[in-house]
Coordinates of N, CA and C in Angstrom, one line a residue:
M1 N -16.0 17.8 -55.2 CA -16.0 16.4 -55.8 C -14.8 15.7 -54.9
P2 N -15.4 14.6 -54.5 CA -14.5 14.0 -53.8 C -13.3 13.2 -54.6
L3 N -12.3 12.9 -53.6 CA -11.0 12.5 -54.2 C -11.3 10.9 -54.6
P4 N -10.6 10.7 -55.5 CA -10.6 9.0 -55.8 C -9.8 8.3 -54.6
E5 N -10.4 7.4 -54.8 CA -9.8 6.2 -53.8 C -8.5 5.9 -54.0
T6 N -7.6 6.2 -53.0 CA -6.0 5.5 -53.6 C -6.2 4.0 -53.8
M7 N -5.7 3.6 -54.5 CA -5.3 2.0 -54.7 C -3.9 1.7 -54.7
F8 N -3.6 0.7 -53.2 CA -2.3 0.1 -53.2 C -2.3 -1.4 -53.4
C9 N -1.1 -1.3 -53.6 CA -1.2 -3.1 -54.2 C -0.4 -3.6 -52.8
A10 N -0.1 -5.0 -52.7 CA 1.0 -5.6 -51.9 C 2.2 -4.8 -51.9
Q11 N 2.9 -5.0 -53.1 CA 4.0 -4.6 -53.6 C 4.4 -2.7 -52.7
Q12 N 3.4 -2.1 -53.2 CA 3.4 -0.7 -52.5 C 3.1 -0.4 -51.1
I13 N 2.9 -1.5 -50.1 CA 2.6 -1.6 -49.0 C 4.1 -2.0 -48.2
K14 N 5.1 -0.9 -47.6 CA 6.2 -1.3 -47.0 C 6.1 -1.4 -45.5
I15 N 6.3 -2.6 -45.0 CA 6.0 -2.9 -43.4 C 7.8 -2.6 -42.9
P16 N 8.0 -1.7 -41.9 CA 9.4 -1.9 -41.3 C 9.7 -3.2 -40.7
P17 N 11.0 -3.6 -41.4 CA 11.5 -4.9 -40.7 C 11.3 -5.0 -39.4
E18 N 11.3 -4.1 -38.7 CA 11.5 -4.3 -37.1 C 10.3 -4.2 -36.3
L19 N 9.1 -3.6 -37.1 CA 7.7 -3.5 -36.7 C 7.3 -4.6 -35.9
P20 N 7.3 -6.2 -36.7 CA 6.6 -7.3 -36.2 C 7.2 -7.6 -34.9
D21 N 8.2 -7.7 -34.6 CA 9.1 -8.0 -33.7 C 8.3 -7.3 -32.2
I22 N 8.7 -5.7 -32.5 CA 8.3 -4.7 -31.6 C 6.9 -4.9 -31.2
L23 N 5.9 -5.3 -31.9 CA 4.5 -5.5 -31.4 C 4.6 -6.7 -30.6
K24 N 5.5 -7.6 -31.3 CA 5.4 -9.1 -30.6 C 5.8 -8.6 -28.8
Q25 N 7.0 -8.2 -29.0 CA 7.4 -8.0 -27.4 C 6.4 -7.2 -26.7
F26 N 6.3 -6.0 -27.2 CA 5.2 -5.2 -26.4 C 3.9 -6.0 -26.1
T27 N 3.6 -6.8 -26.9 CA 2.0 -7.7 -26.6 C 2.5 -8.4 -25.6
K28 N 3.7 -9.3 -25.3 CA 4.2 -10.1 -24.5 C 4.3 -9.5 -23.0
A29 N 4.9 -8.1 -23.3 CA 5.2 -7.2 -21.8 C 3.7 -6.8 -21.2
A30 N 2.6 -6.5 -22.3 CA 1.7 -6.0 -21.4 C 1.0 -7.3 -21.1
I31 N 1.1 -8.8 -21.5 CA 0.3 -9.7 -20.9 C 1.1 -9.8 -19.7
R32 N 2.4 -9.8 -19.4 CA 3.1 -10.2 -18.1 C 2.6 -9.0 -17.2
T33 N 2.7 -7.9 -17.7 CA 2.7 -6.6 -16.4 C 1.0 -6.5 -16.2
Q34 N 0.3 -6.7 -16.9 CA -1.3 -6.5 -16.6 C -1.5 -5.2 -16.4
P35 N -1.5 -4.2 -17.3 CA -1.4 -2.9 -16.6 C -3.0 -2.3 -16.6
H36 N -3.2 -1.7 -15.3 CA -4.7 -1.3 -15.4 C -5.2 -0.5 -16.6
D37 N -4.2 0.4 -16.9 CA -4.6 1.5 -18.2 C -3.7 1.2 -19.3
V38 N -4.1 0.5 -19.8 CA -2.9 -0.1 -21.1 C -2.4 1.4 -22.1
L39 N -3.2 2.4 -22.1 CA -2.6 3.5 -22.9 C -1.9 4.1 -22.2
Q40 N -1.8 4.1 -20.8 CA -0.9 5.3 -20.1 C 0.5 4.6 -19.8
W41 N 0.0 3.1 -19.7 CA 1.4 2.2 -19.9 C 2.0 1.7 -21.0
A42 N 1.3 1.7 -21.8 CA 2.0 1.4 -23.7 C 2.8 3.0 -23.4
A43 N 2.1 4.4 -23.2 CA 3.0 5.5 -23.5 C 4.5 5.5 -22.8
A44 N 4.4 4.9 -21.6 CA 5.6 4.8 -20.9 C 6.3 4.0 -21.2
Y45 N 5.6 2.7 -21.7 CA 6.8 1.4 -22.3 C 7.6 2.0 -23.7
F46 N 6.9 2.7 -24.6 CA 7.4 3.3 -25.9 C 8.7 4.2 -25.5
S47 N 7.7 5.4 -24.5 CA 9.2 6.3 -24.4 C 10.2 5.5 -23.7
A48 N 10.1 4.4 -22.6 CA 11.5 4.0 -22.4 C 12.0 3.4 -23.1
L49 N 11.2 2.5 -24.1 CA 12.2 1.8 -25.4 C 12.7 2.8 -26.2
S50 N 12.2 4.1 -26.5 CA 13.0 4.7 -27.5 C 14.0 5.5 -26.7
K51 N 14.1 5.6 -25.3 CA 15.3 6.4 -24.7 C 16.4 5.2 -24.0
G52 N 16.0 3.8 -24.5 CA 17.0 2.9 -24.1 C 16.9 2.9 -22.5
E53 N 16.0 3.0 -22.1 CA 15.8 2.8 -20.6 C 15.3 1.7 -20.1
P54 N 15.4 1.3 -18.8 CA 14.8 0.0 -18.1 C 13.0 0.3 -18.6
L55 N 12.8 -0.8 -19.4 CA 11.1 -0.8 -19.4 C 10.2 -1.4 -18.1
P56 N 9.0 -0.5 -18.2 CA 8.3 -1.1 -16.9 C 7.2 -2.5 -17.4
V57 N 8.2 -3.4 -17.1 CA 7.7 -4.6 -17.6 C 8.0 -5.7 -16.3
K58 N 7.0 -6.4 -15.8 CA 7.4 -7.6 -14.9 C 8.0 -8.2 -15.4
E59 N 8.7 -9.3 -14.6 CA 9.5 -10.2 -15.1 C 8.4 -11.6 -15.8
R60 N 7.4 -11.6 -15.1 CA 6.6 -12.8 -15.3 C 5.2 -12.2 -14.7
I61 N 3.9 -12.9 -15.4 CA 2.7 -12.6 -15.1 C 2.4 -12.9 -13.4
E62 N 1.8 -12.0 -12.6 CA 1.5 -12.1 -11.5 C 0.0 -11.8 -11.0
M63 N -0.8 -12.5 -10.0 CA -1.9 -12.1 -9.5 C -1.9 -11.1 -8.7
P64 N -2.5 -9.7 -9.2 CA -2.4 -8.6 -8.3 C -3.0 -9.1 -6.8
F65 N -2.7 -8.1 -5.9 CA -3.1 -8.5 -4.7 C -3.0 -7.3 -3.8
A66 N -3.8 -7.0 -2.9 CA -3.9 -6.1 -2.4 C -3.6 -6.4 -0.5
T67 N -2.6 -5.3 -0.1 CA -2.4 -5.6 1.6 C -3.7 -6.1 2.3
E68 N -3.2 -6.7 3.8 CA -4.4 -6.7 4.7 C -5.0 -5.0 4.7
K69 N -4.1 -4.4 5.2 CA -4.1 -2.5 5.6 C -4.4 -2.1 4.7
T70 N -4.1 -1.9 3.5 CA -4.3 -0.9 2.3 C -4.6 -1.8 1.1
D71 N -5.5 -1.0 0.2 CA -5.7 -1.0 -1.1 C -4.9 -0.6 -2.1
A72 N -3.2 -0.7 -2.1 CA -2.8 -0.4 -2.8 C -2.4 -0.6 -4.2
G73 N -2.6 -1.9 -4.6 CA -2.6 -2.3 -5.8 C -1.3 -2.6 -6.2
L74 N -0.2 -2.5 -5.0 CA 1.1 -2.6 -5.2 C 1.5 -4.4 -5.1
T75 N 2.4 -4.9 -6.2 CA 2.8 -6.1 -6.1 C 4.2 -6.2 -5.8
L76 N 5.0 -7.5 -5.4 CA 6.2 -7.6 -5.6 C 6.7 -7.0 -6.6
G77 N 6.2 -7.9 -7.8 CA 6.7 -8.0 -9.4 C 6.6 -6.5 -9.8
L78 N 5.6 -5.3 -9.1 CA 5.6 -3.8 -9.6 C 7.0 -3.1 -8.9
L79 N 7.3 -3.9 -7.5 CA 8.7 -3.2 -6.9 C 9.6 -3.9 -7.5
K80 N 9.8 -4.8 -8.0 CA 11.0 -5.0 -8.6 C 10.9 -4.3 -10.0
V81 N 10.1 -4.0 -11.1 CA 9.9 -3.2 -11.8 C 10.8 -1.7 -11.1
L82 N 10.3 -1.2 -10.4 CA 10.7 0.1 -9.8 C 12.1 0.1 -9.7
H83 N 12.4 -1.2 -8.9 CA 14.0 -1.5 -8.6 C 14.7 -1.4 -9.6
K84 N 14.5 -2.1 -10.7 CA 15.1 -2.1 -11.8 C 15.4 -0.7 -12.5
Q85 N 14.4 0.2 -12.3 CA 14.4 1.5 -13.0 C 15.3 2.3 -12.5
L86 N 14.6 2.5 -11.1 CA 15.5 3.5 -10.2 C 16.6 3.3 -9.4
S87 N 17.1 1.9 -9.3 CA 18.0 1.8 -8.4 C 19.8 2.4 -8.6
P88 N 20.0 2.0 -9.9 CA 21.0 2.8 -10.5 C 21.2 4.1 -10.2
R89 N 20.2 4.6 -10.1 CA 20.4 6.3 -9.9 C 21.0 6.6 -8.3
G90 N 20.5 5.6 -7.3 CA 20.6 5.7 -5.7 C 19.6 6.7 -5.3
M91 N 20.1 8.0 -5.9 CA 19.0 9.2 -5.4 C 18.1 9.6 -6.5
V92 N 16.9 9.6 -6.3 CA 16.0 10.0 -7.4 C 15.2 11.2 -6.6
T93 N 14.4 12.0 -7.8 CA 13.8 13.1 -6.9 C 12.2 12.4 -6.9
V94 N 11.4 13.3 -6.1 CA 10.4 12.6 -5.7 C 9.3 13.0 -6.9
E95 N 9.5 13.9 -8.0 CA 9.0 13.9 -9.0 C 8.8 12.5 -10.0
E96 N 10.2 12.6 -10.3 CA 10.6 11.3 -11.0 C 9.9 9.9 -10.5
L97 N 10.1 9.8 -9.3 CA 9.3 8.9 -8.2 C 7.8 8.5 -8.6
K98 N 7.3 9.7 -8.7 CA 6.0 9.8 -8.7 C 5.8 9.3 -10.4
E99 N 6.5 10.0 -11.4 CA 6.4 9.6 -12.5 C 6.2 8.1 -13.1
K100 N 7.3 7.4 -12.2 CA 7.5 6.2 -12.8 C 6.8 5.1 -12.1
W101 N 5.8 5.8 -10.8 CA 4.9 5.1 -9.9 C 3.5 5.1 -11.2
K102 N 3.7 6.4 -11.6 CA 2.1 6.4 -12.3 C 2.0 5.9 -13.6
D103 N 3.4 5.7 -14.2 CA 3.4 5.0 -15.2 C 3.3 3.0 -15.1
L104 N 3.4 3.0 -13.7 CA 2.7 1.4 -13.8 C 1.4 1.5 -13.2
C105 N 0.5 2.7 -13.1 CA -1.0 2.7 -13.4 C -0.9 2.5 -11.6
L106 N -0.2 3.1 -10.8 CA -0.4 2.5 -9.1 C -1.1 3.8 -8.8
P107 N -2.1 3.8 -8.2 CA -2.9 4.9 -7.2 C -1.9 5.7 -6.7
E108 N -2.1 6.9 -6.2 CA -1.3 7.8 -5.8 C -1.2 7.8 -4.1
E109 N -2.3 7.5 -3.7 CA -2.5 7.8 -1.9 C -1.3 6.5 -1.4
P110 N -1.1 5.4 -1.9 CA -0.2 4.6 -1.3 C 1.4 5.2 -1.2
L111 N 1.9 6.0 -2.3 CA 2.6 6.5 -2.3 C 3.0 7.7 -1.1
K112 N 2.0 8.5 -1.3 CA 2.2 9.8 -0.3 C 2.3 8.9 0.9
A113 N 1.7 7.8 1.6 CA 1.8 7.1 2.6 C 3.3 6.9 2.8
I114 N 3.7 6.1 1.8 CA 5.4 6.0 2.0 C 6.3 7.1 2.5
L115 N 5.9 8.3 1.6 CA 7.0 9.4 1.6 C 6.9 10.1 3.2
Q116 N 5.5 9.9 3.7 CA 5.1 10.3 4.9 C 5.9 9.8 6.1
L117 N 6.4 8.3 5.9 CA 6.8 7.7 6.8 C 8.5 7.9 7.2
D118 N 8.6 9.1 6.4 CA 10.1 9.4 6.7 C 9.9 10.9 6.5
D119 N 11.3 11.9 7.0 CA 11.4 13.1 6.3 C 12.3 13.5 5.1
F120 N 11.4 12.9 4.1 CA 11.9 13.0 2.6 C 11.9 14.5 2.4
G121 N 12.9 14.8 1.3 CA 12.8 16.0 0.9 C 12.6 15.9 -0.7
D122 N 13.0 16.8 -1.4 CA 12.5 16.7 -2.8 C 13.3 15.4 -3.6
E123 N 14.3 14.8 -3.0 CA 15.0 14.0 -3.3 C 15.2 12.8 -2.4
V124 N 15.2 11.6 -2.5 CA 14.8 10.4 -1.6 C 15.9 8.9 -2.3
E125 N 16.1 8.7 -1.1 CA 17.2 7.4 -1.4 C 16.2 6.3 -1.7
W126 N 16.5 5.7 -2.9 CA 15.6 4.5 -3.7 C 15.7 3.6 -2.3
T127 N 16.9 3.0 -2.0 CA 16.8 1.5 -0.9 C 15.7 1.9 0.3
K128 N 15.6 3.0 0.6 CA 15.0 3.4 1.7 C 13.3 3.3 1.2
V129 N 13.2 3.9 -0.2 CA 11.7 3.8 -0.4 C 11.2 2.3 -0.8
L130 N 12.2 1.6 -1.3 CA 12.0 0.0 -1.5 C 11.9 -0.4 -0.2
A131 N 12.3 -0.1 0.9 CA 12.2 -1.0 2.4 C 10.8 -0.6 2.4
L132 N 10.4 0.7 2.5 CA 8.7 0.9 2.9 C 7.9 0.3 2.2
G133 N 8.5 0.1 0.8 CA 7.3 -0.2 -0.2 C 7.1 -1.9 0.3
C134 N 8.4 -2.5 0.6 CA 8.6 -4.0 1.1 C 7.2 -4.2 2.6
S135 N 7.6 -3.0 3.2 CA 6.8 -3.1 4.5 C 5.4 -2.6 4.4
M136 N 4.9 -2.0 3.3 CA 3.7 -2.0 2.9 C 3.0 -3.3 2.5
L137 N 3.9 -3.8 1.8 CA 3.3 -5.3 1.0 C 3.3 -6.1 2.4
S138 N 3.9 -6.5 3.6 CA 3.9 -7.3 4.2 C 3.3 -6.8 5.6
G139 N 3.4 -5.8 6.0 CA 2.9 -5.5 7.3 C 3.7 -6.0 8.7
S140 N 4.8 -6.7 8.2 CA 5.7 -7.1 9.5 C 7.0 -7.1 8.8
L141 N 7.9 -7.1 9.6 CA 9.5 -6.9 9.4 C 9.9 -8.2 9.1
L142 N 9.1 -9.3 9.2 CA 9.7 -10.4 8.7 C 9.8 -10.7 7.4
G143 N 8.2 -10.0 6.9 CA 7.7 -10.3 5.6 C 8.4 -9.1 4.6
S144 N 8.9 -8.2 5.3 CA 9.6 -7.2 4.8 C 11.0 -7.3 3.8
M145 N 11.7 -7.8 5.2 CA 13.0 -8.4 4.9 C 13.1 -9.5 3.9
K146 N 12.1 -10.6 3.7 CA 12.1 -11.4 2.9 C 11.5 -10.8 1.6
H147 N 10.9 -10.1 1.4 CA 10.4 -9.2 0.1 C 12.0 -8.5 -0.2
A148 N 12.2 -7.7 0.5 CA 13.7 -7.4 0.3 C 14.7 -8.2 -0.2
C149 N 15.1 -9.0 0.3 CA 15.9 -10.0 -0.1 C 15.6 -10.6 -1.4
E150 N 14.3 -10.9 -1.6 CA 13.9 -11.2 -3.0 C 14.0 -10.2 -4.0
I151 N 14.0 -9.0 -3.8 CA 14.2 -7.9 -5.0 C 15.4 -7.9 -5.3
L152 N 16.1 -7.9 -4.0 CA 17.8 -7.4 -4.1 C 18.9 -8.5 -4.4
T153 N 18.5 -9.5 -4.4 CA 19.3 -10.9 -4.8 C 19.7 -10.8 -6.2
S154 N 20.6 -11.2 -6.2 CA 21.0 -12.0 -7.9 C 20.9 -13.1 -8.2
D155 N 20.5 -13.9 -7.0 CA 20.2 -15.4 -7.6 C 18.8 -15.4 -8.3
P156 N 18.6 -16.6 -8.8 CA 17.6 -17.1 -9.4 C 16.4 -16.8 -8.7
E157 N 15.2 -16.9 -9.0 CA 14.0 -17.1 -8.2 C 13.9 -18.3 -7.7
G158 N 13.7 -18.6 -6.3 CA 13.5 -19.5 -5.6 C 14.6 -20.1 -5.0
G159 N 15.9 -19.4 -5.4 CA 17.5 -19.8 -4.8 C 17.3 -19.1 -3.2
A160 N 18.7 -19.0 -3.1 CA 19.0 -18.5 -1.4 C 18.7 -17.4 -1.2
A161 N 18.6 -16.5 -2.5 CA 18.2 -15.0 -2.1 C 19.3 -14.4 -1.3
R162 N 20.4 -14.6 -1.8 CA 21.6 -13.7 -0.9 C 21.5 -12.3 -1.2
V163 N 22.0 -11.4 -0.2 CA 22.3 -10.2 -0.3 C 23.6 -9.8 0.6
P164 N 24.3 -8.8 0.1 CA 25.2 -8.5 1.1 C 24.7 -8.4 2.5
F165 N 25.9 -8.6 3.8 CA 25.2 -7.9 4.8 C 25.1 -6.7 5.0
E166 N 25.9 -5.9 4.4 CA 25.7 -4.8 4.6 C 24.3 -3.9 4.2
T167 N 23.8 -4.3 3.0 CA 22.2 -4.1 2.4 C 21.4 -4.6 3.1
F168 N 21.7 -5.8 3.7 CA 20.8 -6.5 4.6 C 20.7 -5.7 6.2
S169 N 22.0 -5.1 6.8 CA 21.5 -4.3 7.6 C 21.2 -3.1 7.6
F170 N 21.4 -2.5 6.5 CA 20.9 -0.9 6.3 C 19.5 -0.9 6.2
I171 N 19.1 -2.1 5.4 CA 17.4 -2.1 5.6 C 17.0 -2.7 6.7
Y172 N 17.5 -3.4 7.2 CA 16.6 -3.8 8.7 C 16.7 -2.7 9.9
S173 N 18.0 -2.4 10.1 CA 18.1 -1.0 10.8 C 17.1 0.3 10.4
Y174 N 16.8 0.5 9.3 CA 16.3 1.4 9.1 C 14.5 1.3 9.1
L175 N 14.5 -0.1 9.0 CA 13.2 -0.4 9.3 C 12.7 -0.6 10.4
A176 N 13.7 -1.1 11.3 CA 13.5 -1.2 12.8 C 13.3 0.2 13.3
R177 N 13.9 1.2 12.8 CA 14.0 2.6 13.4 C 13.0 3.4 13.1
I178 N 12.0 2.9 11.7 CA 10.8 3.4 11.0 C 9.7 2.9 12.3
D179 N 9.7 1.5 12.7 CA 9.0 1.0 13.5 C 8.7 1.6 15.0
G180 N 10.0 1.7 15.3 CA 10.0 2.3 16.8 C 9.7 1.8 17.8
E181 N 9.5 0.5 17.6 CA 9.0 -0.7 18.8 C 10.1 -1.7 19.1
I182 N 11.1 -1.5 18.4 CA 12.5 -2.6 18.6 C 13.4 -1.8 19.2
P183 N 13.9 -2.2 20.4 CA 14.8 -1.4 21.1 C 16.0 -1.7 20.3
E184 N 16.9 -0.7 20.3 CA 18.3 -0.6 19.5 C 19.0 -1.8 20.0
E185 N 19.1 -2.1 21.3 CA 20.2 -3.1 21.3 C 19.8 -4.4 20.8
D186 N 18.4 -4.3 20.7 CA 17.8 -5.8 20.1 C 18.3 -5.9 18.8
T187 N 18.4 -4.8 17.9 CA 18.5 -4.8 16.7 C 20.0 -5.2 16.6
E188 N 20.6 -4.4 17.4 CA 22.1 -4.6 17.1 C 22.9 -6.3 17.7
A189 N 22.0 -6.7 18.5 CA 22.2 -7.9 19.0 C 22.1 -8.9 17.8
F190 N 20.5 -8.7 16.8 CA 20.0 -9.7 16.0 C 21.0 -9.4 14.8
L191 N 21.5 -8.3 14.6 CA 22.3 -7.9 13.3 C 23.9 -8.7 13.6
Q192 N 24.3 -8.9 14.6 CA 25.5 -9.5 14.9 C 25.6 -10.7 15.0
R193 N 24.4 -11.7 15.4 CA 24.0 -12.7 15.1 C 24.2 -13.1 13.4
I194 N 23.6 -12.3 12.4 CA 23.5 -12.5 11.3 C 24.9 -12.1 10.7
K195 N 25.7 -11.3 11.3 CA 26.6 -10.8 10.6 C 27.7 -12.5 10.7
E196 N 27.6 -12.9 12.0 CA 28.4 -14.0 12.2 C 28.1 -15.1 11.0
E197 N 26.7 -15.4 10.9 CA 26.4 -16.1 9.8 C 26.9 -15.8 8.5
A198 N 26.8 -14.7 8.0 CA 27.2 -14.0 6.8 C 28.6 -14.2 6.7
D199 N 29.5 -14.2 7.7 CA 31.0 -14.4 7.7 C 31.2 -15.8 7.2
Q200 N 30.5 -16.6 7.3 CA 30.8 -17.7 6.7 C 30.3 -18.0 5.2
Q201 N 29.7 -16.9 5.0 CA 28.9 -17.5 3.5 C 29.8 -16.1 2.7
N202 N 30.9 -15.7 2.6 CA 31.6 -14.6 2.2 C 31.0 -13.2 2.1
G203 N 30.4 -13.0 3.2 CA 29.9 -11.4 3.4 C 27.9 -11.8 3.3
M204 N 27.8 -12.7 2.9 CA 26.5 -12.9 1.9 C 25.3 -13.4 3.2
V205 N 24.2 -12.6 3.4 CA 23.0 -13.1 4.2 C 21.9 -13.9 3.3
M206 N 22.0 -15.6 4.0 CA 21.4 -15.9 3.0 C 19.5 -16.2 3.7
L207 N 18.6 -16.2 2.9 CA 17.5 -15.9 3.4 C 16.8 -17.0 4.2
R208 N 17.1 -18.0 3.9 CA 16.8 -19.4 4.6 C 17.6 -19.2 6.1
H209 N 18.8 -18.8 5.9 CA 19.6 -18.8 7.4 C 18.9 -17.8 8.4
F210 N 18.2 -16.4 8.2 CA 17.8 -15.5 8.8 C 16.5 -15.5 9.4
L211 N 15.6 -16.1 8.2 CA 14.3 -16.2 8.6 C 13.8 -17.0 10.0
P212 N 14.5 -17.8 10.7 CA 14.5 -18.4 11.7 C 14.8 -17.4 13.1
Q213 N 15.9 -16.6 12.8 CA 16.0 -15.5 13.8 C 15.4 -14.5 14.0
V214 N 14.4 -14.3 12.8 CA 13.9 -13.0 12.6 C 12.4 -13.4 13.3
S215 N 12.0 -14.4 13.3 CA 10.7 -15.0 13.9 C 11.1 -15.3 15.4
T216 N 12.1 -15.5 15.7 CA 12.7 -15.4 17.1 C 12.4 -14.1 17.6
V217 N 13.0 -12.8 17.2 CA 13.2 -12.0 17.7 C 11.7 -11.3 17.6
L218 N 10.8 -11.4 16.7 CA 9.3 -11.1 16.6 C 8.5 -11.5 17.9
T219 N 8.8 -12.7 17.8 CA 7.8 -13.6 18.8 C 8.2 -13.8 20.2
N220 N 9.5 -13.7 20.5 CA 9.9 -13.6 21.8 C 11.0 -12.7 22.1
P221 N 10.3 -11.6 22.6 CA 11.1 -10.2 22.7 C 11.8 -10.7 24.1
P222 N 12.8 -10.2 24.5 CA 13.8 -10.4 25.8 C 13.3 -10.2 26.8
V223 N 13.4 -10.7 27.8 CA 12.9 -11.0 29.0 C 13.1 -9.4 29.9
Q224 N 14.0 -9.2 29.8 CA 14.4 -7.9 30.6 C 13.3 -6.7 30.2
H225 N 12.8 -6.8 29.2 CA 12.1 -5.4 28.7 C 10.8 -5.8 29.0
E226 N 10.2 -7.1 29.3 CA 9.0 -7.4 29.9 C 8.9 -7.0 31.4
E227 N 10.3 -7.3 32.2 CA 10.3 -7.1 33.4 C 9.8 -5.6 33.7
K228 N 10.5 -4.7 32.6 CA 10.6 -3.4 32.8 C 9.0 -2.7 32.5
E229 N 8.5 -3.4 31.7 CA 7.0 -2.9 31.6 C 6.2 -3.5 33.0
S230 N 6.6 -4.7 33.1 CA 5.4 -5.1 34.3 C 5.8 -4.3 35.7
E231 N 7.2 -3.6 35.9 CA 7.2 -2.6 36.9 C 6.4 -1.4 36.9

């Protein structure tokens, strides 16, 4: 014998007072982030929300793009999300990095490519991974540094994108070493010029100040190196 249908009236149905706002914020976050797998991303979203951790949410909607060399699906906005989640720890395990990467519905291959660029162990220094991610997005040292400054700055979007010289120097030196084609003396000379600029700005490197200098380094290598090659 089938069970009788249960009848409810409006007074019997109690909606948790926080539920409407939770669903509203979730919907806005999903629209901004545009995850490829909504269910997978939603699980990560509510897991982070319940633990009080930074949410896997972009600051604003952006059109997804792929780099010229790889179809990574990685964007500046997604790198910003990862930075917000992982930078407070400094060192993160590869497993945790893979988990956060997966939460954003990113394919595994680009992350594998990043991790193969350096001699990483079970733990990685997040700043180095961020630098390599910026390099993957840009494909050039100039673009990589621009992306890094835009992610690391505390300035509002469209501002000076200031970062401490120590941070700038670390990332530039690291990417130059990974690239392997920029002589060490050129790197040191360039950073010395940047430091002189930063010393006039309370130790901060300003994006608009270093871009012309990076362009010069990239497009006009020192004459002595050209002479050595010709010999």
